[in-house]
Structures are given as structure tokens and as C-alpha cells.
Short mmCIF file of C-alpha atoms and ligand atoms in Angstrom, two decimals:
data_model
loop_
_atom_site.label_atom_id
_atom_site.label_comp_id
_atom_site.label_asym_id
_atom_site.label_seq_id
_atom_site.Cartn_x
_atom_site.Cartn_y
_atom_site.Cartn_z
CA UNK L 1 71.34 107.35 -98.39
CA UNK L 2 67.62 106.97 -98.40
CA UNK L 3 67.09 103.29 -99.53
CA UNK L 4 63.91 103.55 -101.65
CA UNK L 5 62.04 100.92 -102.55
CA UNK L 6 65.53 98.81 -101.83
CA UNK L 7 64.76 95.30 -101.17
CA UNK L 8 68.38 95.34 -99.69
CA UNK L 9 69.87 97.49 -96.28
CA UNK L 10 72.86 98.86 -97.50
CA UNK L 11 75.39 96.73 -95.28
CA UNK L 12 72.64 93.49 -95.02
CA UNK L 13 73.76 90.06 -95.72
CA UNK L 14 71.77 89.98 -98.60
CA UNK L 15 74.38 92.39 -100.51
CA UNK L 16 77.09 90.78 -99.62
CA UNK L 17 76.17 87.43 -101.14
CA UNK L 18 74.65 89.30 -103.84
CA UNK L 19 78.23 90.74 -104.44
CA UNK L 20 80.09 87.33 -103.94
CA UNK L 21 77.69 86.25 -106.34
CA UNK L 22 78.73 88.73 -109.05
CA UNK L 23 82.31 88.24 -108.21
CA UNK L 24 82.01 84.69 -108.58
CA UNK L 25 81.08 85.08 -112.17
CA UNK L 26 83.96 86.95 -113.20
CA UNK L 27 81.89 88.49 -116.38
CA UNK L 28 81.03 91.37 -114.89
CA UNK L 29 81.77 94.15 -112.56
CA UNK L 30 81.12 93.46 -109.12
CA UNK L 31 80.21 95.05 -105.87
CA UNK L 32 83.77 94.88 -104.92
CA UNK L 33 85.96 96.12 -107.69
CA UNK L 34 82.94 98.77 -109.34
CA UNK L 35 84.17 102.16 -108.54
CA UNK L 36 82.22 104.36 -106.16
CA UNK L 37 80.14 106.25 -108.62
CA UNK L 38 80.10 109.19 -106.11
CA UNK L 39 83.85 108.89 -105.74
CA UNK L 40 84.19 110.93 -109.27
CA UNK L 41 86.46 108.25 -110.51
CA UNK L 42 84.05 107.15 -113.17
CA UNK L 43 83.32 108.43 -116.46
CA UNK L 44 80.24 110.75 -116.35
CA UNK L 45 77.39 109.96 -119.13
CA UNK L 46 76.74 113.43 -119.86
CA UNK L 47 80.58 114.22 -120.62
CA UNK L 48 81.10 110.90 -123.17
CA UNK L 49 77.59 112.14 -124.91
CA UNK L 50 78.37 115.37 -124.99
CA UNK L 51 79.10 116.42 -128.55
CA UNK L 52 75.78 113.88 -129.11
CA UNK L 53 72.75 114.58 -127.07
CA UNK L 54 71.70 115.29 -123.55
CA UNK L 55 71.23 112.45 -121.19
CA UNK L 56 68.59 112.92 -119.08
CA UNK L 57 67.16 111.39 -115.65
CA UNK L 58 63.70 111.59 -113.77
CA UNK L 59 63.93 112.45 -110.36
CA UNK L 60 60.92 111.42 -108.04
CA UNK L 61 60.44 113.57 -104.81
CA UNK L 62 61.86 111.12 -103.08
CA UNK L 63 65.58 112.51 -103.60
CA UNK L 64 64.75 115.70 -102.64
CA UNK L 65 65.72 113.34 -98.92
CA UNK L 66 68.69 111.71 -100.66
CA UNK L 67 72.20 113.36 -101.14
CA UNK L 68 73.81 110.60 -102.47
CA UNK L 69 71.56 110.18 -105.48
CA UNK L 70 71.40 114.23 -106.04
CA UNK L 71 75.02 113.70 -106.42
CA UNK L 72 74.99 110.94 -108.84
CA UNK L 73 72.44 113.21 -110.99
CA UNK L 74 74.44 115.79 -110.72
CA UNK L 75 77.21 114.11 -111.49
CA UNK L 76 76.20 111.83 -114.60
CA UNK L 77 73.24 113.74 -116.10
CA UNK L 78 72.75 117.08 -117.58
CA UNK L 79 69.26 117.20 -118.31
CA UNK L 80 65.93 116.09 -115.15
CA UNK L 81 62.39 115.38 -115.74
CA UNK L 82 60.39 115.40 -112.69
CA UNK L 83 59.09 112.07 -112.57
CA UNK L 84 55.80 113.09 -111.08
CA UNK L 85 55.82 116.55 -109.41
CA UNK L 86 54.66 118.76 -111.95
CA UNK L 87 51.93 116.51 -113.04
CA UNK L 88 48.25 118.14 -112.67
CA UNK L 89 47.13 115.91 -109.90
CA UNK L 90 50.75 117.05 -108.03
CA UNK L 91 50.88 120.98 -109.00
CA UNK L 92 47.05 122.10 -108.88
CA UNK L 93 45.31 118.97 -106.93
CA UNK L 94 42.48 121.25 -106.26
CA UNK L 95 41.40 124.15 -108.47
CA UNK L 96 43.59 127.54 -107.99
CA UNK L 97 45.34 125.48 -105.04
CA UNK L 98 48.72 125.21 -106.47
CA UNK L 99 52.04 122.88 -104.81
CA UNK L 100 55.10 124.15 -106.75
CA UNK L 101 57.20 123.05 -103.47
CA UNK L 102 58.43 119.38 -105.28
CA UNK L 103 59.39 121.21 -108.57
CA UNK L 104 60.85 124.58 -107.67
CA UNK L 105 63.20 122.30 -105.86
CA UNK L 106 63.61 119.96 -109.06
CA UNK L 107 64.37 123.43 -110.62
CA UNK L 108 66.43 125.23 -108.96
CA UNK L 109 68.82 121.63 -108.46
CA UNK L 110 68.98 122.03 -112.16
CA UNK L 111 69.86 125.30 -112.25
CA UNK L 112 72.46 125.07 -109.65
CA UNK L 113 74.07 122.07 -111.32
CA UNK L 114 73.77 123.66 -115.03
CA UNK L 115 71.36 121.05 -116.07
CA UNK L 116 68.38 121.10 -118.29
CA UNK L 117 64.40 121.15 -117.33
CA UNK L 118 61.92 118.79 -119.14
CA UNK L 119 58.81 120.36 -118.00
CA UNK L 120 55.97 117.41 -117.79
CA UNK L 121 53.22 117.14 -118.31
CA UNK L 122 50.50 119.48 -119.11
CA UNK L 123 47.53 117.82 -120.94
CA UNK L 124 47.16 113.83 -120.12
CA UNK L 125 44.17 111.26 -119.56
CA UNK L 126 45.93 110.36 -116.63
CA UNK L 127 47.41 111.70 -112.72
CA UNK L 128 44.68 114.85 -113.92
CA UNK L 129 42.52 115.48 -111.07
CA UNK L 130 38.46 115.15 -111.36
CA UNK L 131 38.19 118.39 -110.67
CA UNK L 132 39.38 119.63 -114.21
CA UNK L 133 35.91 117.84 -116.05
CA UNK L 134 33.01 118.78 -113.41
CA UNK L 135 31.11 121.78 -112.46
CA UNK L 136 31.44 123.04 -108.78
CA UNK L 137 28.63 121.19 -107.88
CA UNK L 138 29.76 118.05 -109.68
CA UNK L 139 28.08 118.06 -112.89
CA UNK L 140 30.13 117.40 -115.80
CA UNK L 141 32.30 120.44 -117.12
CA UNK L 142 30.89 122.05 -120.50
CA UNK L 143 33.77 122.12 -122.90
CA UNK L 144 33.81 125.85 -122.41
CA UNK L 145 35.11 125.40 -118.90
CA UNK L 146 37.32 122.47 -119.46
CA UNK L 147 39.54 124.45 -121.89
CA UNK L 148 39.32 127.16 -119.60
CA UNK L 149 40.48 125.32 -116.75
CA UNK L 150 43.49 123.95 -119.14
CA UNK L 151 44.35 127.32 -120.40
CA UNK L 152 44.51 128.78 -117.22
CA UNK L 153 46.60 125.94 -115.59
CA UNK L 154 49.04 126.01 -118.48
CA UNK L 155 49.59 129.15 -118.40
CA UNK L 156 50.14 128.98 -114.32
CA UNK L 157 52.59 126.04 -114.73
CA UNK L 158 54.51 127.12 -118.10
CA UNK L 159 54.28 131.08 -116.80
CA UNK L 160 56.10 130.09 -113.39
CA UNK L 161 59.01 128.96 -114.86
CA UNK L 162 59.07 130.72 -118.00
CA UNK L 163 62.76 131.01 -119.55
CA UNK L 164 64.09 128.27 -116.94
CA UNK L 165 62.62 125.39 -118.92
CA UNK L 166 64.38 123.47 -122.09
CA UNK L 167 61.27 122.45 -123.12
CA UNK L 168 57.63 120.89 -122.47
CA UNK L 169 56.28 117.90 -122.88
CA UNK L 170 52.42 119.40 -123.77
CA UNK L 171 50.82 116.27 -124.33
CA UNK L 172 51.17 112.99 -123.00
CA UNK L 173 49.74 109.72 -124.80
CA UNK L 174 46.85 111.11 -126.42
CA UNK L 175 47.28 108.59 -129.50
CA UNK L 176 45.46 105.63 -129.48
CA UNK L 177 46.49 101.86 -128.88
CA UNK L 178 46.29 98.95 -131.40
CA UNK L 179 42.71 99.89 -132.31
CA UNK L 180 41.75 102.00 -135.05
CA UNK L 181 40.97 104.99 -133.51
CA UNK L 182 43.58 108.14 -134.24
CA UNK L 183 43.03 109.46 -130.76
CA UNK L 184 42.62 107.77 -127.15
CA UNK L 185 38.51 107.76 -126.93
CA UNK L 186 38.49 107.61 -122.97
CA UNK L 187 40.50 110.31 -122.30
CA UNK L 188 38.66 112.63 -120.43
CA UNK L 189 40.23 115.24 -122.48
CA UNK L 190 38.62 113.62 -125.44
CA UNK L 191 35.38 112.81 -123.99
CA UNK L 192 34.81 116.69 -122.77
CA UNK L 193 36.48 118.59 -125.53
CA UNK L 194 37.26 116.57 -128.07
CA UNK L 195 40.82 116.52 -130.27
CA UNK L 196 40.83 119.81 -130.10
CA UNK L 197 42.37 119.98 -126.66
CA UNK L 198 45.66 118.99 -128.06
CA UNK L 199 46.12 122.13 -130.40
CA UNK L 200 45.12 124.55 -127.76
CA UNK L 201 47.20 122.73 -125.39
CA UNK L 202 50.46 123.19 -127.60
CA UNK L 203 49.12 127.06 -128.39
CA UNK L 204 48.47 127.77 -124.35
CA UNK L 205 51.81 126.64 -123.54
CA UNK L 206 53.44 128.60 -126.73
CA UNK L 207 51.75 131.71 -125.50
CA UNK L 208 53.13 131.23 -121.89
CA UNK L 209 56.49 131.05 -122.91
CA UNK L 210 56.96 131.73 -126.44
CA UNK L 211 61.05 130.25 -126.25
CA UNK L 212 60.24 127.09 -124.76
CA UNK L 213 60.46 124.03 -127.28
CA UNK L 214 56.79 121.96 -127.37
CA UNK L 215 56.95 118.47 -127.09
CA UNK L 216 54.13 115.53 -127.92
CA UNK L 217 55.40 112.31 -125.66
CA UNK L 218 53.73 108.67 -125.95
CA UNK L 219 54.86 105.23 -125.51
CA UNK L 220 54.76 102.72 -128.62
CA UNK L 221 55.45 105.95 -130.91
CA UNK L 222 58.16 103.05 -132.36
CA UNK L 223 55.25 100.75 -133.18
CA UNK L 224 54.78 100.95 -136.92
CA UNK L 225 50.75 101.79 -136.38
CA UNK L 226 51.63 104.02 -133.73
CA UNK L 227 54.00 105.86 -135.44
CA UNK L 228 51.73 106.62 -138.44
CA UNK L 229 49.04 107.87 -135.96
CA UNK L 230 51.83 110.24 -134.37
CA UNK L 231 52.84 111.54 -137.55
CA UNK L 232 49.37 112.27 -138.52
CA UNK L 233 49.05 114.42 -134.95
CA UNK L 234 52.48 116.33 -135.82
CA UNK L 235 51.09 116.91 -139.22
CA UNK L 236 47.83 118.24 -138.17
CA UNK L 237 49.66 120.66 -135.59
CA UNK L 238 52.15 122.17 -138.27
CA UNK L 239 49.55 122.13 -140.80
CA UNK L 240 47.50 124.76 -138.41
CA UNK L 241 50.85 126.84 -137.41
CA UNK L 242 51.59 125.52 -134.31
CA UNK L 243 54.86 124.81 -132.77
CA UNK L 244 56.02 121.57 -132.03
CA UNK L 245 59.86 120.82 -131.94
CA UNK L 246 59.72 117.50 -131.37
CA UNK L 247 58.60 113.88 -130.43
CA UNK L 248 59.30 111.95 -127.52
CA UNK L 249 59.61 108.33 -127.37
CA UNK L 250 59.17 107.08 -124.15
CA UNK L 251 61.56 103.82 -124.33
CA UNK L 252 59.56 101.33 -121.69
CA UNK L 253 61.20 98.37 -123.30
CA UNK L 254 62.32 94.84 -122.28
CA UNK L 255 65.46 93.59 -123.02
CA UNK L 256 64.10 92.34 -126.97
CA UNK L 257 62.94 95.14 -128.77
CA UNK L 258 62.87 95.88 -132.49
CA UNK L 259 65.44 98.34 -132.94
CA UNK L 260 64.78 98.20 -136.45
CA UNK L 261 60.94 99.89 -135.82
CA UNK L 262 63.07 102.19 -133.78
CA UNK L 263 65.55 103.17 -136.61
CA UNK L 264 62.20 103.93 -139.20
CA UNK L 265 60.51 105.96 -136.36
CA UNK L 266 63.53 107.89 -136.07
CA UNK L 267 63.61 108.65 -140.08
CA UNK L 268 60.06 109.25 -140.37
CA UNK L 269 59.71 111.80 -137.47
CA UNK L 270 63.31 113.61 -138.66
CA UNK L 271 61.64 113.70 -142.12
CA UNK L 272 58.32 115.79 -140.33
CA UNK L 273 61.56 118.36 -139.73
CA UNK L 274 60.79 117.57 -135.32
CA UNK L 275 63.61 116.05 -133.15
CA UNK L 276 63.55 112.78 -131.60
CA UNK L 277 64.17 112.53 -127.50
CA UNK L 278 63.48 109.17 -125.51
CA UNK L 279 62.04 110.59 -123.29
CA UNK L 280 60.96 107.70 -120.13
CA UNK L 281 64.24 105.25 -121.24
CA UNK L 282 63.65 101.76 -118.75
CA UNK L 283 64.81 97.88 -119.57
CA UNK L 284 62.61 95.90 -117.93
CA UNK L 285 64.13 92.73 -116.73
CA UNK L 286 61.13 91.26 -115.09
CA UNK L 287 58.50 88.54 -116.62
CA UNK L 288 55.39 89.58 -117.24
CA UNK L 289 52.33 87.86 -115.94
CA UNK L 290 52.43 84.05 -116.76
CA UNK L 291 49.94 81.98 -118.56
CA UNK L 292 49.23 78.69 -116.57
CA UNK L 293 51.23 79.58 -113.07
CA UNK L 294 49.21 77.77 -110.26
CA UNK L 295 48.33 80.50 -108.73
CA UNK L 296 47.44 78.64 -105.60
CA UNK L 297 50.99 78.01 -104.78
CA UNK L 298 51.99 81.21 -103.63
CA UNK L 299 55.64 80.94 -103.42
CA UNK L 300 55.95 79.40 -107.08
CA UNK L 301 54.15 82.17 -108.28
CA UNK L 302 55.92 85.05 -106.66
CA UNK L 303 59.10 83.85 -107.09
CA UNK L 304 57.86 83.40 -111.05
CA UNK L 305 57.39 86.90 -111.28
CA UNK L 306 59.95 88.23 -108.89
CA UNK L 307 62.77 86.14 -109.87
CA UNK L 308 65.40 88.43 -108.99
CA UNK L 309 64.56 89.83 -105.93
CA UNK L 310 67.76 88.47 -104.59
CA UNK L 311 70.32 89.98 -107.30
CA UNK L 312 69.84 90.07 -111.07
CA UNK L 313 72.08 87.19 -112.78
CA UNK L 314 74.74 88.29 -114.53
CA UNK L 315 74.34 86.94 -117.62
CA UNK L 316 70.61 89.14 -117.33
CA UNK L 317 72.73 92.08 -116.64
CA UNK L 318 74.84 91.45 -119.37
CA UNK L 319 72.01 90.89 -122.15
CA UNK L 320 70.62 94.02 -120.91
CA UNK L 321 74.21 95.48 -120.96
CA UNK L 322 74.46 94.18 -124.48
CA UNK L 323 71.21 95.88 -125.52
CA UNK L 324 71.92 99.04 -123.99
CA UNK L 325 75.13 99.03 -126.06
CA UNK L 326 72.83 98.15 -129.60
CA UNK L 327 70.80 101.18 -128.58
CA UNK L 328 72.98 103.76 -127.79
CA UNK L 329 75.12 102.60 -130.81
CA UNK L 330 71.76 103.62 -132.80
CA UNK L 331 70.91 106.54 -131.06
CA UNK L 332 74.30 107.91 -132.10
CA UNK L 333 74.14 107.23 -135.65
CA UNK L 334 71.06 109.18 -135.56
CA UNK L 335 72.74 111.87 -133.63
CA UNK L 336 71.41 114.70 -135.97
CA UNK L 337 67.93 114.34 -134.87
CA UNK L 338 67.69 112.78 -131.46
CA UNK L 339 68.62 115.27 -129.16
CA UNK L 340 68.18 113.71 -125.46
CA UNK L 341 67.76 110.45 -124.21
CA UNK L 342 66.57 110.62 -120.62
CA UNK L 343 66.07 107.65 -118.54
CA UNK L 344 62.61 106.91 -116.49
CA UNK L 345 64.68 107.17 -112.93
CA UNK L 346 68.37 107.36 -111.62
CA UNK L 347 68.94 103.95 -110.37
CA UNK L 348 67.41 100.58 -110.07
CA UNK L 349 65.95 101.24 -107.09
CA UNK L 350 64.28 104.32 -107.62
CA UNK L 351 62.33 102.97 -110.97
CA UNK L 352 58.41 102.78 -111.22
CA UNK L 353 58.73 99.22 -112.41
CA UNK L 354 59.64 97.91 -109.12
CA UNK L 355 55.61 98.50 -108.47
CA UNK L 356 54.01 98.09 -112.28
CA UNK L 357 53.05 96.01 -113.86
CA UNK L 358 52.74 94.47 -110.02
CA UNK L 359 53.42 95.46 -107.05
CA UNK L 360 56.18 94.81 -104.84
CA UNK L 361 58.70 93.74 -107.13
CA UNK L 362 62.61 93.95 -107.64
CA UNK L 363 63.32 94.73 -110.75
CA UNK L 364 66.85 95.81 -112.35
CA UNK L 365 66.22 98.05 -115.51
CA UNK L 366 68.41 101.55 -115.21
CA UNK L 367 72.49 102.06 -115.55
CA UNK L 368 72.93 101.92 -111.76
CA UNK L 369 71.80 98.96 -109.14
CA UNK L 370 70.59 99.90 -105.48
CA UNK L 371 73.57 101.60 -103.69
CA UNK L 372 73.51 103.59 -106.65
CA UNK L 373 76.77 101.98 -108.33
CA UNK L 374 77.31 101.40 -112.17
CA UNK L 375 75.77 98.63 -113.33
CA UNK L 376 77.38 96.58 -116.96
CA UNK L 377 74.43 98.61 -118.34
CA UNK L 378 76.62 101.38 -117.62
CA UNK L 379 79.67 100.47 -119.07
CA UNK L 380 78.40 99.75 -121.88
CA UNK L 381 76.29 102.79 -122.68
CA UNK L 382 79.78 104.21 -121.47
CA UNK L 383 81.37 102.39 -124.12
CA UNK L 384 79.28 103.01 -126.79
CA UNK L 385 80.23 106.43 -127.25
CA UNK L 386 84.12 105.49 -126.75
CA UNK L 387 84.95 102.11 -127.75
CA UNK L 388 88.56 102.22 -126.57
CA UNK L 389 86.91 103.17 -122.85
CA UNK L 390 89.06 101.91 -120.43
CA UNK L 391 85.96 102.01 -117.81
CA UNK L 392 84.75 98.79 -118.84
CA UNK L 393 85.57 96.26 -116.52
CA UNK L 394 84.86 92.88 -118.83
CA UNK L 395 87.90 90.95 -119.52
O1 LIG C 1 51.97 109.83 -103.75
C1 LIG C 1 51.20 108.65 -103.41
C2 LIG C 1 51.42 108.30 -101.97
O2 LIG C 1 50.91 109.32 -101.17
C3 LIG C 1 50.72 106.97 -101.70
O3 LIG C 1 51.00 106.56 -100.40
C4 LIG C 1 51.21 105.89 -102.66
C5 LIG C 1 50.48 104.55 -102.47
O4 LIG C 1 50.33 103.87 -103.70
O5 LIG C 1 50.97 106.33 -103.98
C6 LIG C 1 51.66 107.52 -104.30
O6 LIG C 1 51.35 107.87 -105.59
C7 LIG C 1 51.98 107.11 -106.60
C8 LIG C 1 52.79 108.06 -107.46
O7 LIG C 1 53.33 107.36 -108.56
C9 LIG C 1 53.93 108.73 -106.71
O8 LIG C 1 54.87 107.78 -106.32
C10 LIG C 1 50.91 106.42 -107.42
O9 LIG C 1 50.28 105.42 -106.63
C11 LIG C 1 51.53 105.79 -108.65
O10 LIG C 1 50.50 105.30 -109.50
C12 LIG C 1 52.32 106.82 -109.41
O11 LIG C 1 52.93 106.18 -110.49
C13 LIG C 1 53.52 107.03 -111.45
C14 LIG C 1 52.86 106.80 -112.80
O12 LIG C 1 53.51 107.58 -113.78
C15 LIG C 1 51.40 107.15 -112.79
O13 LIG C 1 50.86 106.82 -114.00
C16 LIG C 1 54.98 106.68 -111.53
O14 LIG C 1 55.64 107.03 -110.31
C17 LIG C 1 55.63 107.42 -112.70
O15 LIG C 1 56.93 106.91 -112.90
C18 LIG C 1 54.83 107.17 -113.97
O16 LIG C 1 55.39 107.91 -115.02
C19 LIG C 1 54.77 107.73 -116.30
C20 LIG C 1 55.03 108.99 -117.11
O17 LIG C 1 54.59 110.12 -116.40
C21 LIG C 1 54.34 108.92 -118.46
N1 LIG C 1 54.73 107.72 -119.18
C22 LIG C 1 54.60 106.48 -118.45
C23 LIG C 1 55.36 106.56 -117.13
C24 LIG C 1 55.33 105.25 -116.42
O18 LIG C 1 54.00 104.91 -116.07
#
């Protein structure tokens, strides 16, 4: 197995106290008596949510060069998001130059292991290369061009893999944050074309492949002034005819987060008549960056912010485990309109928030740890859909 971003060698000394550690607390399942999660011997996600919603994972490139976690994909998820490879600045870094390599791979993986495409993403302020908003000789793009430029790369992107994609997330975060603005000002979609972008967006992709479903995906959409800006953006595309099937909520959380805001964004966006997906599903475990750390002692401070570089505690893993449980519990009540929950990665040590907020970091926020084994997290999202599971290893 490739070891990305693993803080630990497979067979170091690290993992093995790590796992004494684990077994030593007796509250949760340890390195020693977790089933191999590529042995088959463990129940598969996809099959205990199956009569709910898909679950979902994002695969970086990076496991294109890993067997072991194509089989756990394959094996516990029905649905793949390419974490980055179909992203502008990946699949047309310079004008007409187009690398489809990374996702006709991510593709045809699905394909061959009956899963579902999330295409993503077509129109966002960010991973968009320069080259969209300037003239050839580097003055800034009329809006004439810039729409022309999207248009044609949508139609590229959506028309390559027309028929072979569930659906597409068209926009990406175009609302805006905690101000009062309705849109994202310095988006450079914005700034060049102006709201408009996001209809033509959604009608480029519609006309590229007129069966795929059209998707509007932002983080925060559970935030109550979020959510009433989101609405107003679904509202504005129906109201013109367009097709949108549904809203993703991206799911960055921690392991406190209101699922109460969670429950009314649900009932608010089912009431628009769009399905609900989380979309990016992580639980940080990490703290953010601390007020008052003396930043001139070094080793305080990283070990403030990277407390768990070593192995997560278990009584982290099982708060997290607990709130994994609270969520999917929700998720399944509201079974009628959420129809995927994909998570932002396939295991710990794959996930973007090793490196975000900072750099460098171990963090512990997806359903399986670094060798790619079920973490409590598991379990209990396991459990959550069968109660009398008899995968749970808590006494
Ligand atoms: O590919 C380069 C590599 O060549 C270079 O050596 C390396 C050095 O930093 O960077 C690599 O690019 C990184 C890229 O991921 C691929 O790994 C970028 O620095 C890094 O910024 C980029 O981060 C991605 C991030 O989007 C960019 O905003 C994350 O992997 C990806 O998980 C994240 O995904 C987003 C969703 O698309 C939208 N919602 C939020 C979510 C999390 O930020």
C-alpha cells in the first residue's frame, strides 16, 4: 500500500504502541482484534445504506498507485467524486490543452465496480486557472469571452462523459460568507461576468448532457444565513426554467456541530422540491489555531495543534464515533430527500485536513485510520443503519 501522507510505516514502532495503546483502553476496537477491512469480513457501508442513500468517497490521484485502497472503495462505497482531477486547473490547465488521464481512470474504476460518478466541478472561484479571465495577451477577458471559455469547457468536460455520470456538481461555493452579500464578490466569475455565470453554467452543462442531474455544492449551506442565501440561488434558477436536482452540503464539520441547523436545512431545501447530498462529509478532530500559544516555543506549539500525531485517543475516536452515529441516525430519518452522503476521502490518511487549515498535520476525521482499517467511526455509522449489528466491537 502506498502510505500517503501516513505519519506512520506500516510495520513501524509507532503503530504498534499506537495499537497497544488502543488495546489498553478496552473501549474500542483495536489494531489487533479490528477485522482486515480488505479481508471482506466486514460489513460494507454501501450494502447497510442501501435501501437509504448512496455512500460516496473522493478519491485523490493518489490511489490510482494504491490497490489496497481501490479495494476498500470498491468494496465499501458505491458512489466516487474525484477529489481534484476534474477540477479546471486539473482537466484544461491551459486553454484547449485538456488532461482527462486522472478521471477517465476515476471513471472507468466506477464503471467497472458498478459505482456512481459525481462529476466536480465546473464553475468555481477557486483551482480555475488564470487563463479563463485574460485575453491572449494578458488583458482581462471581456465577459463575452469568459462565458465563452466556460461554455466551451463545460461542454468538453460534461460532453466526454456524457451518460456515464450520476450527476454534476455545476457550481461550487458561489454564495457568500457571513456578510451580506447574496453572492461571493471576489470570485473571478463574479468580477468578469457577474451572477449570471451561474445560470449559464447550470444551462451549458444541461445542454451537454441533458440526463445528467445538476447540482449547486457549498459549505455552511447548514448555516441558517447561508441557507437562506442558497435557497434564494435555487429559487432564482427554477424560477428561470433551469434544472437543478439538488443541493449539496459539503459536511466539513468538527466533532460539535448543530445538527439541529442541519435538520431545518434539510426541510427547507426538500420543501424547494431538490434533494439533499453531503457532498465533502469530514470530522475534524484537530484544534484550530490557538489564541495566546507562545509561539516562540516551538514544540508547545506544534504539539498544541498536532496533538495526535501519535494516535488519536480513544475517547476522541469515540466522541467522533458517537457523532457519526447522531448524524447518520438523522440522515436516515430524512431518507426521502437526502440521497448520498459521500465522504471528503477514503481513509484518515488520505484526507485534505492533514494539510489545511496547516500544514503537516495528523489528523483523524474519516471511517477508516491509516492502514486503511475501520475506525469506531465506522462501527457506528455501521450501526446506525442496523442497531442489532453484530460488527460493533464495544462491550
Ligand atoms: O498537485 C500539486 C503538487 O504538484 C504539488 O507538489 C503540491 C504542493 O503543495 O500541491 C499539489 O496541489 C494540491 C492539490 O490539492 C492536489 O493535492 C494543492 O496544493 C492543494 O491546495 C489542493 O487542495 C485541494 C483543495 O480542494 C483546493 O482548494 C484538496 O486536495 C481538496 O481536497 C479540496 O477539495 C475541496 C472541494 O473541491 C470543494 N470543497 C472544499 C474542499 C476542501 O477544501
Amino acid at each position: 500500500m502506498l502510505s500517503m501522507r501516513s505519519p506512520f510505516p506500516s510495520s513501524s514502532l509507532t503503530t504498534l504502541a499506537s495499537s497497544l495503546l488502543l488495546a489498553a483502553s478496552g473501549t474500542v476496537g483495536t489494531a489487533w482484534s479490528n477485522p482486515d477491512p480488505l479481508s471482506e469480513k466486514i460489513p460494507s457501508l454501501k450494502e447497510a445504506y442501501a435501501k437509504a442513500f448512496l455512500i460516496g468517497a473522493a478519491p485523490g490521484v493518489a490511489v490510482e498507485k494504491d490497490p489496497a485502497a481501490q479495494k476498500l472503495l470498491a468494496q465499501q462505497f458505491n458512489a466516487v467524486t474525484p477529489e481534484n482531477c476534474m477540477k479546471p486547473e486539473s482537466i484544461q490547465p491551459k486553454e484547449g490543452e485538456f488532461d482527462f488521464s486522472h478521471a477517465d481512470w476515476l471513471v472507468r474504476f466506477a464503471e467497472t465496480h458498478h459505482m456512481k460518478v459525481i462529476g466536480h466541478t465546473l464553475a468555481w472561484h477557486h483551482q480555475t486557472p488564470g487563463w479563463f479571465f485574460k485575453t491572449k495577451d494578458g488583458q482581462p477577458a471581456s465577459r463575452e469571452l469568459a462565458l465563452e471559455r466556460l461554455e466551451k469547457h463545460i461542454t468538453a468536460v460534461v460532453g466526454r462523459y456524457k451518460g456515464r455520470i450520476l450527476g454534476w456538481d455545476v457550481v461550487n461555493e458561489a454564495v457568500g460568507d457571513g456578510n451580506n452579500s447574496q453572492l461571493r464578490e471576489n470570485s473571478p466569475w463574479m468580477k468578469v461576468v457577474g451572477p449570471e455565470f451561474i445560470e449559464k453554467a447550470f444551462a451549458y452543462a444541461h445542454a451537454a448532457d441533458p440526463d445528467a442531474e445538476l447540482y449547486y455544492n457549498d459549505y455552511n449551506v447548514e448555516r441558517p444565513d447561508k441557507l437562506k442565501k442558497t435557497i434564494a440561488l435555487v429559487k432564482n434558477l427554477q424560477a428561470k426554467g433551469l434544472r437543478i436536482d439538488g443541493v449539496g452540503i459539503q459536511g466539513h464539520w468538527g466533532v460539535k456541530f448543530p445538527l439541529k441547523d442541519l435538520e431545518e436545512a434539510i426541510l427547507q431545501l426538500k420543501a424547494c422540491g431538490v434533494k439533499v447530498m453531503l457532498t465533502e462529509l469530514d470530522m475534524n478532530v484537530l484544534p484550530g489555531r490557538q489564541q495566546g500559544a507562545d509561539i516562540s516555543d516551538t514544540a508547545k506549539w506544534k504539539s498544541q495543534l498536532d496533538p495526535y500525531a501519535k494516535g488519536c485517543p480513544p475517547e476522541v475516536l469515540r466522541k467522533q464515533a458517537d457523532q457519526y452515529a447522531a448524524l447518520f441516525g438523522l440522515l436516515l430519518k430524512h431518507r426521502d430527500t437526502v440521497t448520498r452522503v459521500s465522504f471528503w476521502g477514503i481513509s484518515d490518511g488520505y484526507s485534505w485536513l492533514n494539510d489545511w487549515p496547516i500544514p503537516g498535520r495528523t489528523n483523524h476525521a474519516l471511517l477508516f485510520d491509516r492502514e486503511l482499517k475501520p475506525k469506531p467511526a465506522f462501527h457506528a455509522v455501521i450501526n446506525a443503519a442496523n442497531p442489532s449489528s453484530p460488527a460493533d466491537p464495544r462491550p
